[in-house]
CSV table of C-alpha atoms in Angstrom, one decimal:
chain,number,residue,atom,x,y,z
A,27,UNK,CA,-3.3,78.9,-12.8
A,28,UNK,CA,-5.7,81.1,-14.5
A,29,UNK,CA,-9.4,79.8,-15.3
A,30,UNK,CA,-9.4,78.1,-18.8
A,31,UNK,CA,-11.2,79.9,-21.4
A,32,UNK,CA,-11.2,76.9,-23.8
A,33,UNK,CA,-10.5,74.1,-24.1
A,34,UNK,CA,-9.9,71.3,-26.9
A,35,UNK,CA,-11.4,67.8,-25.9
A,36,UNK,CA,-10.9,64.3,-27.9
A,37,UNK,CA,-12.9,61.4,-26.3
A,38,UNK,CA,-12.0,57.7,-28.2
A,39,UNK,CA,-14.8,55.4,-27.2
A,40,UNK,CA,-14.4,51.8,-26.4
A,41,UNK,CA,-15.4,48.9,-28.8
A,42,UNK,CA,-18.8,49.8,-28.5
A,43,UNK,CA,-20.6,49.6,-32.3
A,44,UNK,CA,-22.9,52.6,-30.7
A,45,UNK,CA,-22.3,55.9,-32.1
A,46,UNK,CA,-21.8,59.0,-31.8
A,47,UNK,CA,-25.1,60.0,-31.2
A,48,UNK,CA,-25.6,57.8,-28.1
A,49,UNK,CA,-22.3,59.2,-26.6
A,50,UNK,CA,-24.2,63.3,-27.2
A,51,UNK,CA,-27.1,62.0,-25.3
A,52,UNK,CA,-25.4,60.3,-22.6
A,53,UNK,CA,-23.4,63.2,-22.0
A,54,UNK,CA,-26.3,65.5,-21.9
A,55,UNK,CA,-28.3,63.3,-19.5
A,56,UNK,CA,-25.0,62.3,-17.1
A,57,UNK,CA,-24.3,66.2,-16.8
A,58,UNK,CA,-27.3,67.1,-16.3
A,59,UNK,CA,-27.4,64.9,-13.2
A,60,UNK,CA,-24.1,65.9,-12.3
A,61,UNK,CA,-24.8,69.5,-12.1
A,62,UNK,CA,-26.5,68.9,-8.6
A,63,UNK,CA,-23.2,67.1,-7.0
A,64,UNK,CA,-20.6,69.3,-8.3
A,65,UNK,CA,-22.8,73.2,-9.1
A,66,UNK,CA,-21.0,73.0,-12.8
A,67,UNK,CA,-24.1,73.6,-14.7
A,68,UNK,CA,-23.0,72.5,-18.6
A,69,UNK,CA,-24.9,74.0,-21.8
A,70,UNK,CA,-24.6,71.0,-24.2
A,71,UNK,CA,-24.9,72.1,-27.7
A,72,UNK,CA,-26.3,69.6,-31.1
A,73,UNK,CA,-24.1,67.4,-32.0
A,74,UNK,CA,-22.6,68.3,-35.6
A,75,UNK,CA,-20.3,65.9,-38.0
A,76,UNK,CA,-16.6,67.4,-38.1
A,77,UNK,CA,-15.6,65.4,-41.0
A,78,UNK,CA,-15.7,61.5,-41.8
A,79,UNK,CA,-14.7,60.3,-38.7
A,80,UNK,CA,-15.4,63.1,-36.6
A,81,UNK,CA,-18.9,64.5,-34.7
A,82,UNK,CA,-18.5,67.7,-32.4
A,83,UNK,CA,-20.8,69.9,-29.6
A,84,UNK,CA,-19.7,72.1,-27.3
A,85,UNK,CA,-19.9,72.6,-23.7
A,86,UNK,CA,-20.6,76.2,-22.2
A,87,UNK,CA,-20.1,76.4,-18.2
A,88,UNK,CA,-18.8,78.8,-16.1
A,89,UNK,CA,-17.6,81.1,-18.4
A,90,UNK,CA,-15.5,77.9,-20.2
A,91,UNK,CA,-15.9,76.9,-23.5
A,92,UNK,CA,-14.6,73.5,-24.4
A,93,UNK,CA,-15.4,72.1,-28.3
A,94,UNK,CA,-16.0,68.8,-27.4
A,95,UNK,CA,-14.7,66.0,-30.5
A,96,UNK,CA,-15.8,62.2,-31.1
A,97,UNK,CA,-13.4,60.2,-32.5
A,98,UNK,CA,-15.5,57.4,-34.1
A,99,UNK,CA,-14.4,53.8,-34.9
A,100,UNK,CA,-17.6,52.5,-34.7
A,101,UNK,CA,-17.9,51.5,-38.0
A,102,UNK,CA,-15.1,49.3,-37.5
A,103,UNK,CA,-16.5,48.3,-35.0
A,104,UNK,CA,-19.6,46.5,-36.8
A,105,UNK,CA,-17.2,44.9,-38.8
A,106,UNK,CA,-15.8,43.0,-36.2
A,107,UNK,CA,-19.0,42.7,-34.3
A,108,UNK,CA,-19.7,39.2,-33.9
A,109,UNK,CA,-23.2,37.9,-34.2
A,110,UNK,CA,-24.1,34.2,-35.2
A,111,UNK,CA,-22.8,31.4,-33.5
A,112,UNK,CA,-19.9,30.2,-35.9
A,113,UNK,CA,-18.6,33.8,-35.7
A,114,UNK,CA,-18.6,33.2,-31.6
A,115,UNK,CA,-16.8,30.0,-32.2
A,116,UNK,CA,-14.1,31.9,-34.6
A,117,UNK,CA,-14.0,33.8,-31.3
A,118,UNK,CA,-13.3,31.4,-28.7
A,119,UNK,CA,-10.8,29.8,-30.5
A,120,UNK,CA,-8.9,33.0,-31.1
A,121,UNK,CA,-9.2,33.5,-27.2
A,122,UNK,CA,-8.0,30.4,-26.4
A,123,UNK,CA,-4.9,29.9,-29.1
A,124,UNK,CA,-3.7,33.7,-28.3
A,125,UNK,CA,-4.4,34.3,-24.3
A,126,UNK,CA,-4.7,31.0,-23.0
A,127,UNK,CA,-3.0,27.8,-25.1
A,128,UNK,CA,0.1,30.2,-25.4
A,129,UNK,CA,3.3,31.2,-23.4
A,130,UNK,CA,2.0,34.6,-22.5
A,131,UNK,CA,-1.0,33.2,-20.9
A,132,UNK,CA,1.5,32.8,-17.1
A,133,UNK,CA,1.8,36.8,-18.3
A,134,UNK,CA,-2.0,37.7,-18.2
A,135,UNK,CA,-3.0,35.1,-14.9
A,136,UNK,CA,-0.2,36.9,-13.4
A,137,UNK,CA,-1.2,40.7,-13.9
A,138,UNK,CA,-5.5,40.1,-14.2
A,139,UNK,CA,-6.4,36.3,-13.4
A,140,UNK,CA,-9.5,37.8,-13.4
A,141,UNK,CA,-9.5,39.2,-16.5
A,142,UNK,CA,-8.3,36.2,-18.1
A,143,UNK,CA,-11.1,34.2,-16.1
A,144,UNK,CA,-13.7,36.6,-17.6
A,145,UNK,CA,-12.6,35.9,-21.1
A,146,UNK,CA,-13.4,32.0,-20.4
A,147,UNK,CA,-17.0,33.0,-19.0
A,148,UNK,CA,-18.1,33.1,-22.7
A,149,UNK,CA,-16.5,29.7,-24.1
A,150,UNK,CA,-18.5,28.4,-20.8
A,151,UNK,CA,-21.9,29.8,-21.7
A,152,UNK,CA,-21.2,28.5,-25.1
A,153,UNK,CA,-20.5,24.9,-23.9
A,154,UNK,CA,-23.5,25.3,-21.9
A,155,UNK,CA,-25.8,26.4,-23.8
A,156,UNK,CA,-25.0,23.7,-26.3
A,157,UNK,CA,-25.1,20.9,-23.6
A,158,UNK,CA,-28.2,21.8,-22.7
A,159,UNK,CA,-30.0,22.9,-26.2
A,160,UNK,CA,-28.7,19.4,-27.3
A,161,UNK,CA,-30.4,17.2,-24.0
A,162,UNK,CA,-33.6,19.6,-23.7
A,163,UNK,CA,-34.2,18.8,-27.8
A,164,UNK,CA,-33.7,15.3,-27.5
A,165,UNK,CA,-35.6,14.9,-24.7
A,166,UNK,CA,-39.2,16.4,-25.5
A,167,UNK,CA,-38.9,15.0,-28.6
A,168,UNK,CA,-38.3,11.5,-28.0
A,169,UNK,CA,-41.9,12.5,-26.5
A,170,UNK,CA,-43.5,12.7,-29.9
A,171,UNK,CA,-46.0,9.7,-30.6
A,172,UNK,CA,-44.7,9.4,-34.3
A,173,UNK,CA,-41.1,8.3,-34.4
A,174,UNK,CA,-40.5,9.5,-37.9
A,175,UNK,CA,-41.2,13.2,-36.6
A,176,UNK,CA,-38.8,12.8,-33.6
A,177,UNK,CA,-35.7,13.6,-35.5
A,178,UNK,CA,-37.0,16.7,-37.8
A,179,UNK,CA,-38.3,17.9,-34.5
A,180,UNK,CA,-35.2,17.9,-32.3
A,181,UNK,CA,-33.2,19.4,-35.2
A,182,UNK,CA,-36.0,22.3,-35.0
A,183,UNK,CA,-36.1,22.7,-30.8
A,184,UNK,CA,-32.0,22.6,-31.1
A,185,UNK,CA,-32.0,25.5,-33.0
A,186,UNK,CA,-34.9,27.6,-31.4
A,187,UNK,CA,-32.6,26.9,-28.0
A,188,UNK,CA,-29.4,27.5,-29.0
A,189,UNK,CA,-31.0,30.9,-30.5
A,190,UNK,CA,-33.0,31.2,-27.2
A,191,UNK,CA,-29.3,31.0,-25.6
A,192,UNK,CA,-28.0,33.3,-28.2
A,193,UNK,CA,-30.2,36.3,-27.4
A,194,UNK,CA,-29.8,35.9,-23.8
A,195,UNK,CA,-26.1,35.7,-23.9
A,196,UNK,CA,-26.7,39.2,-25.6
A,197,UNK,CA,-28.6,40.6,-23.1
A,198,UNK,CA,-26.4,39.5,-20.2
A,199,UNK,CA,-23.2,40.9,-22.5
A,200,UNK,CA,-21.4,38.0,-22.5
A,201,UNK,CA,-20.0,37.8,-25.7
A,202,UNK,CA,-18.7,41.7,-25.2
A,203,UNK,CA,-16.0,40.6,-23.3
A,204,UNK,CA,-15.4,37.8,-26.3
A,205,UNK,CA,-15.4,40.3,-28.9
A,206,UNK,CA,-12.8,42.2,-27.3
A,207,UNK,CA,-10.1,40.0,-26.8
A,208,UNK,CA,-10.5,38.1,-30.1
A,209,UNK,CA,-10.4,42.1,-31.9
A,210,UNK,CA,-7.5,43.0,-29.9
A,211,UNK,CA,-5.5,39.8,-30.5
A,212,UNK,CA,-6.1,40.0,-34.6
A,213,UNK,CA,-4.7,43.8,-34.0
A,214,UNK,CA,-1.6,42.9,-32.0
A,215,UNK,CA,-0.7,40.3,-35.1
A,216,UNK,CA,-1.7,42.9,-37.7
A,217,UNK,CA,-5.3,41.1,-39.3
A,218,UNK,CA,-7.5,44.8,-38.8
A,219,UNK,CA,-5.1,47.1,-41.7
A,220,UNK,CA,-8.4,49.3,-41.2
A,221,UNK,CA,-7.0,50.7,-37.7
A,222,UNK,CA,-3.9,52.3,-39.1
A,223,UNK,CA,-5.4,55.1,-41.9
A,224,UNK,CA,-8.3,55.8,-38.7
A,225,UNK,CA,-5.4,56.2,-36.1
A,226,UNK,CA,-3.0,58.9,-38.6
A,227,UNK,CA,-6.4,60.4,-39.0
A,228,UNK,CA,-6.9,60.7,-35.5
A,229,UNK,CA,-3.4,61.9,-34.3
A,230,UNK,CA,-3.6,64.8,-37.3
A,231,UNK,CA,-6.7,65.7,-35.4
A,232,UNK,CA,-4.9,66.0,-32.2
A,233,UNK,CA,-1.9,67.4,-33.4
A,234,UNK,CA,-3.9,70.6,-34.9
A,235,UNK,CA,-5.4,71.1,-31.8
A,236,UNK,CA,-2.3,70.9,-30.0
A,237,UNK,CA,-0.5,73.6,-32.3
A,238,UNK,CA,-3.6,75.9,-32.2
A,239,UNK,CA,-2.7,78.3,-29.2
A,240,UNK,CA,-6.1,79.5,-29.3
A,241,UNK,CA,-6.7,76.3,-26.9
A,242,UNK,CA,-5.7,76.9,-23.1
A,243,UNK,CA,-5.9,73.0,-22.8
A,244,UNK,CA,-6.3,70.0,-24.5
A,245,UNK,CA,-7.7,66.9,-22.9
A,246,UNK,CA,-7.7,63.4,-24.9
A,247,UNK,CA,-10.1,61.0,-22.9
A,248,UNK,CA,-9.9,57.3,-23.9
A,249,UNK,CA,-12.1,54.7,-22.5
A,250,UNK,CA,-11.8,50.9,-22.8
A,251,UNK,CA,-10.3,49.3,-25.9
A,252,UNK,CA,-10.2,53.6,-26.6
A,253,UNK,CA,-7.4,53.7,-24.5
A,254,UNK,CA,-4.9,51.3,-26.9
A,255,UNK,CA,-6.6,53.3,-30.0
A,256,UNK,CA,-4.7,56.5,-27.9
A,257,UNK,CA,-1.8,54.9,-27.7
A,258,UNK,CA,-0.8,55.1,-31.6
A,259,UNK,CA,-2.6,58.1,-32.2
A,260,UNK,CA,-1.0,60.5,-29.6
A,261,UNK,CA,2.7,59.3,-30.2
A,262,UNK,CA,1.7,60.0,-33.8
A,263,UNK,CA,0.1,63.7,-32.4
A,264,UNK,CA,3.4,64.3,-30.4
A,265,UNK,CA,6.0,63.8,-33.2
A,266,UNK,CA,3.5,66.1,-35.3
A,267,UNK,CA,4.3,69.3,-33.0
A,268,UNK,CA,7.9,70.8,-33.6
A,269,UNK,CA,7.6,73.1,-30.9
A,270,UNK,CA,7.4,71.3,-27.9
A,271,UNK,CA,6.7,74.3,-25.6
A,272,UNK,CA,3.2,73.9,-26.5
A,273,UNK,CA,3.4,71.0,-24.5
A,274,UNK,CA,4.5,73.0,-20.9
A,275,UNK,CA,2.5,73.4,-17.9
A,276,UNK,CA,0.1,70.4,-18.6
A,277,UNK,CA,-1.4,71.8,-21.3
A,278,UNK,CA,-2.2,68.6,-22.8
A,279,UNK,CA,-3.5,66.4,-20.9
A,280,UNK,CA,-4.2,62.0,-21.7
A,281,UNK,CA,-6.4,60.5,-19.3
A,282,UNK,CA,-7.3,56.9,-20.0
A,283,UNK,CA,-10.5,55.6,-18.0
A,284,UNK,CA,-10.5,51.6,-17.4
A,285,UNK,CA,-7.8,50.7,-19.4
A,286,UNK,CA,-7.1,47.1,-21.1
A,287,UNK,CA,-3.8,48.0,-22.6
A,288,UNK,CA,-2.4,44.6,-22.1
A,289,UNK,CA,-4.7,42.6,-24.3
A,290,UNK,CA,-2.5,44.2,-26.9
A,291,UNK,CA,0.8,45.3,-25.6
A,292,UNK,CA,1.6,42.0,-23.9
A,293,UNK,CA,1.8,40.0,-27.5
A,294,UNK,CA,5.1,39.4,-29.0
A,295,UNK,CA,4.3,41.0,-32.1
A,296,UNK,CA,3.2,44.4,-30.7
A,297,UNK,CA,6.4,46.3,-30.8
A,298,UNK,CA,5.1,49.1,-32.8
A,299,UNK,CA,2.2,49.3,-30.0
A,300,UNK,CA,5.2,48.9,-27.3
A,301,UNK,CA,7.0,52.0,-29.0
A,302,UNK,CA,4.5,54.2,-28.8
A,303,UNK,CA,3.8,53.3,-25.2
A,304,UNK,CA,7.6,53.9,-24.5
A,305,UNK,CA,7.5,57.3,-26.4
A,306,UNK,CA,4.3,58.6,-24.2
A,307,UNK,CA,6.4,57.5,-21.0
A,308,UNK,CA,9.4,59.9,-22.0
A,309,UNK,CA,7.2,62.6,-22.8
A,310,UNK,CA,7.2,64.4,-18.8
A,311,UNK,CA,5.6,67.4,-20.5
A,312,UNK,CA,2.5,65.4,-21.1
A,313,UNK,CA,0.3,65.0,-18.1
A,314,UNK,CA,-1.1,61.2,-18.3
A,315,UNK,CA,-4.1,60.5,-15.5
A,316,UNK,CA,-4.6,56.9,-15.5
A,317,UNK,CA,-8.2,55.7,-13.2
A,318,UNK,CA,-9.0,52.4,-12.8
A,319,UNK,CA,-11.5,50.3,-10.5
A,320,UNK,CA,-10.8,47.4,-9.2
A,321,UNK,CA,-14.2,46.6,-9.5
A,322,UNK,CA,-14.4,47.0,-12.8
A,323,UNK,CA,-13.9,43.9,-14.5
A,324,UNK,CA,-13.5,44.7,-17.5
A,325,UNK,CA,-10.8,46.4,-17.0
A,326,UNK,CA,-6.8,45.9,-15.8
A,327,UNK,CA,-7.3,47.7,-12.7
A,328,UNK,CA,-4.3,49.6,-11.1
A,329,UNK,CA,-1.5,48.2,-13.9
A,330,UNK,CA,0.9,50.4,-15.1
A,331,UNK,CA,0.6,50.4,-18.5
A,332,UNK,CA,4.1,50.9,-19.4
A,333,UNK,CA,6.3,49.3,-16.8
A,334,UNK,CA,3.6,45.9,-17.2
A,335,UNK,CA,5.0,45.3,-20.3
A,336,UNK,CA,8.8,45.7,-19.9
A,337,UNK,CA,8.6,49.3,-20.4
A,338,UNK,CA,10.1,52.0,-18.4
A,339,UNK,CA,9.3,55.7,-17.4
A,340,UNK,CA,11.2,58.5,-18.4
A,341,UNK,CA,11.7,60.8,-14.8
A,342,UNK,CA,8.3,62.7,-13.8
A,343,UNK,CA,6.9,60.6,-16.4
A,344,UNK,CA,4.4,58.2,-17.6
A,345,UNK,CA,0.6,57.3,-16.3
A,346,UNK,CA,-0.2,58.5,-12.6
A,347,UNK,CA,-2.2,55.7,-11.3
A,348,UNK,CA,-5.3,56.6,-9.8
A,349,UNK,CA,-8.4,54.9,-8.6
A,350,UNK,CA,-12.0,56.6,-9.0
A,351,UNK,CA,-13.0,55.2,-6.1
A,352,UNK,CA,-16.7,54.4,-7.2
A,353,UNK,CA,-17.8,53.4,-3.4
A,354,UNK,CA,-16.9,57.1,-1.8
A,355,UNK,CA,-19.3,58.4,-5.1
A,356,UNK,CA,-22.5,56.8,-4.7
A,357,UNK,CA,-24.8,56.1,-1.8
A,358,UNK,CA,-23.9,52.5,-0.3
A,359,UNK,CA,-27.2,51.1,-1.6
A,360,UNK,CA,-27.3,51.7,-5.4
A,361,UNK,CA,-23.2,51.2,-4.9
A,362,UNK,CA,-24.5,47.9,-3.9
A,363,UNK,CA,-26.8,47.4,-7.2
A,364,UNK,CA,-24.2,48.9,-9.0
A,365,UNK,CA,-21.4,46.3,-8.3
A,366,UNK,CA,-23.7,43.6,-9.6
A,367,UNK,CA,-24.2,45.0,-12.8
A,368,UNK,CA,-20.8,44.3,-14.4
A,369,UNK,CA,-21.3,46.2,-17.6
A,370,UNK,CA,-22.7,49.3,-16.4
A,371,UNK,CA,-19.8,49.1,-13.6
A,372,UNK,CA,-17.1,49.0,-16.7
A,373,UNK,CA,-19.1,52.6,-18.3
A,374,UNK,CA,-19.2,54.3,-14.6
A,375,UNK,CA,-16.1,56.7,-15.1
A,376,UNK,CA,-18.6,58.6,-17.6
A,377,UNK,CA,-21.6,59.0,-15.5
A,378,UNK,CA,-23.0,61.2,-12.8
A,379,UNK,CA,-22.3,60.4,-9.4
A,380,UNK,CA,-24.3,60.8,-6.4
A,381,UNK,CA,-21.8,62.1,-4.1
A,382,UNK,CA,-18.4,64.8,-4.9
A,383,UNK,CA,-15.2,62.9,-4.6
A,384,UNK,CA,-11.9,62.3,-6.2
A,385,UNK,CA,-13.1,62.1,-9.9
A,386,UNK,CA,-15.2,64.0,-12.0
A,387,UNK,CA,-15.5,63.2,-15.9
A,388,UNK,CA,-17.6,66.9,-16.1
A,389,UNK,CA,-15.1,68.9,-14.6
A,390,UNK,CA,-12.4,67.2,-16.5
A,391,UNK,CA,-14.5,68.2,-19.6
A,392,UNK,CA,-16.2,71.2,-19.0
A,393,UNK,CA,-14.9,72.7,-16.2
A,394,UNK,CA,-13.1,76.2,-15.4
A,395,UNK,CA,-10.0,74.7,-13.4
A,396,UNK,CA,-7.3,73.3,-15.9
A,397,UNK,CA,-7.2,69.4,-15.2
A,398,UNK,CA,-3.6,69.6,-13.2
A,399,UNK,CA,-5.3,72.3,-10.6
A,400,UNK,CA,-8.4,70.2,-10.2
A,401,UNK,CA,-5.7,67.0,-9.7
A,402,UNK,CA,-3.9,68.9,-6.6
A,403,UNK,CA,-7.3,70.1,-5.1
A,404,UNK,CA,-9.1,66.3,-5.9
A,405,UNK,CA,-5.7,64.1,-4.3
C-alpha cells in the first residue's frame, strides 16, 4: 500500500456536553505526548468552524495531511444534561422501567451484568444520600434549645446536604452513567426528534468525503454513545455513494472505541437502529475496527455489535473485535491508578500511552500507513 497523502477524518464524540474546543486541546496535548512512544510527530493546526455543526484542524506528520472534522452534538447534549435532583429522579425511573423492570432486562444481565449493575450505582447514591441528608438534619437539629426553630432548621440542613451530595455525586461522575442510559432509552422509543435532522446532516458530511477522490482514506471514529450516533449516520453515508468502488481496498474505514450499542439496539422499538446495524454488516467493502476494554466499564466490552442483537454478518464482514489492551500500554504502576479511575479509564482509547502496542488513536489519525496496513503490522 502506498503512504497516504490525505486523509478525511470524522470523530463523533460521546454524550459529553464539552465541546469542540476541549476535544482540539486534548488532541494537541495527547499527541504531543504520544510523539515520544510512537516518533509520529503531529503539527496540529487552530481549530476553525466548518459549518453549524461542524469544527475542523488539520494534522501535518510525516509528509500526511489528514483534515481532521468534529461532528458536534453537544448542544443536544445540554439539553438532556440532567442537573437538579427531580431531573435525576425523572432519570432513575426511566432506568428502572426501560432496563431493569422490563423483559429485556434477562438480555442486558446476560451480555454486561456489569453494565446493568453500574446503571443501579446512581439510584443507590440517590437513596443514600437521601437516607442520610434526612437522619443527619433531624438529628443536629433536634439539638437546637428552641423547639420552634427545630423544624425550619432541618428543612434548611436537608437541603444544604442533599446539595452537599449533589455536587459530590458530580465530581465522582455518577450521574454520567445515569444520563446515558435514560438519553439512550428516550432515543430507542423515539422522545429526542432532534437526533434525526443532526444525523442526515452528519452522513451528507461523510458521504462528500467519501465521493471526493482527492482523499486516499477516510476514517470515521466514534467514541461512547458516538458510536450509536455512527450507526445511522454511515448507513445513511453508504446509500449516498452510487459508485461503490470508492469503497475498495479499505478506503473507508469505521472504528468505534468503547462501544455501548446495546443500550439502544437491544429495545423492541429500535428497528430502524437494527437496520442500519444490519446494512453496515453487509457492507465487506467497509473496514469496521471495533476496540473495547474490558476494564472499561462504561463500555460493552468485546460484544459484537451486530450478532448481540439478532443480527448477522454478511461474509468478510461486520466489526473485527479487538481489544486495546490498556495494561501492555502503560507502565504497571499508573496502569494501576489508572484502573481506579473509572471515568478517565472509559476516555483512554484517545490518549497517549506510555508504551507502543497494539493500538494507536494518532497513527489511526495522523499517520502515513493506511489504517488496514497499520492493522496487519499491529495484530
Amino acid at each position: 500500500m502506498n503512504p497516504i497523502k490525505q486523509r478525511q477524518v470524522f470523530y463523533l464524540h460521546g454524550f459529553d456536553p464539552r465541546g469542540a474546543a476541549h476535544y482540539h486541546r486534548l488532541y494537541r496535548e495527547q499527541a504531543e505526548q504520544q510523539s515520544s512512544v510512537n516518533n509520529l510527530h503531529i503539527k496540529v493546526s487552530a481549530r476553525k468552524r466548518q459549518g453549524e455543526h461542524s469544527h475542523h484542524w488539520q494534522l501535518n506528520a510525516s509528509g500526511t495531511q489528514s483534515h481532521y472534522c468534529f461532528l458536534s452534538w453537544d448542544d443536544i447534549v445540554r439539553q438532556h444534561w440532567t442537573k437538579g435532583w427531580g431531573h435525576i429522579l425523572s432519570d432513575v425511573l426511566c432506568f428502572m422501567r426501560c432496563y431493569v423492570l422490563t423483559p429485556n432486562a434477562l438480555r442486558y444481565i446476560t451480555a454486561a451484568p456489569k453494565q446493568l449493575m453500574a446503571g443501579l450505582y446512581p439510584a443507590l447514591f440517590m437513596l443514600l444520600s437521601l437516607m442520610l441528608s434526612l437522619w443527619l438534619s433531624t438529628t443536629l437539629a433536634a439539638q437546637l434549645p428552641w423547639q420552634a426553630a427545630q423544624w425550619p432548621a432541618g428543612l434548611v440542613l436537608f437541603a444544604a446536604l442533599m446539595h452537599g451530595s449533589k455536587l459530590a455525586g458530580n465530581k465522582l461522575a455518577v450521574f454520567w452513567l445515569l444520563r446515558i442510559y435514560a438519553f439512550s432509552a428516550r432515543w430507542a422509543n423515539g422522545k429526542i426528534p432532534e437526533l434525526e435532522p443532526r444525523i442526515s446532516h452528519f452522513a451528507g458530511q461523510i458521504a462528500s468525503a467519501i465521493n471526493d477522490d482527492n482523499n486516499n482514506e477516510v476514517v470515521i471514529i466514534a467514541h461512547s454513545v458516538g458510536t450509536m450516533m455512527v450507526v445511522p449516520a454511515l448507513a445513511q453515508a453508504l446509500e449516498q455513494v452510487a459508485d461503490k468502488s470508492k469503497l475498495h481496498n479499505q478506503r473507508v474505514v469505521l472504528i468505534t472505541l468503547g462501544h455501548c450499542i446495546p443500550l439502544i439496539s437491544f429495545h423492541p422499538q429500535a428497528t430502524r437502529f437494527r437496520a442500519a446495524i444490519r446494512s453496515l454488516a453487509h457492507t465487506p467493502q467497509l473496514l469496521w475496527l471495533d476496540y473495547t476494554a474490558p476494564t472499561d466499564g462504561a463500555c460493552f466490552p468485546l460484544l459484537n455489535p451486530v450478532t448481540s442483537c439478532g443480527e448477522h454478518s454478511a461474509s468478510d464482514a461486520g466489526p473485527r473485535m479487538l481489544s486495546p489492551r490498556f495494561f501492555t500500554l502503560y507502565h504497571p504502576a499508573r496502569y494501576k491508578k489508572l484502573r481506579r479511575a473509572w471515568y478517565t479509564m472509559h476516555f483512554l482509547y484517545l490518549m497517549a500511552a506510555d508504551k507502543p502496542g497494539p493500538y494507536d488513536f494518532f497513527a489511526f489519525t495522523a499517520g502515513p500507513d493506511a489504517i488496514a496496513r497499520q492493522l496487519k503490522e499491529r495484530t
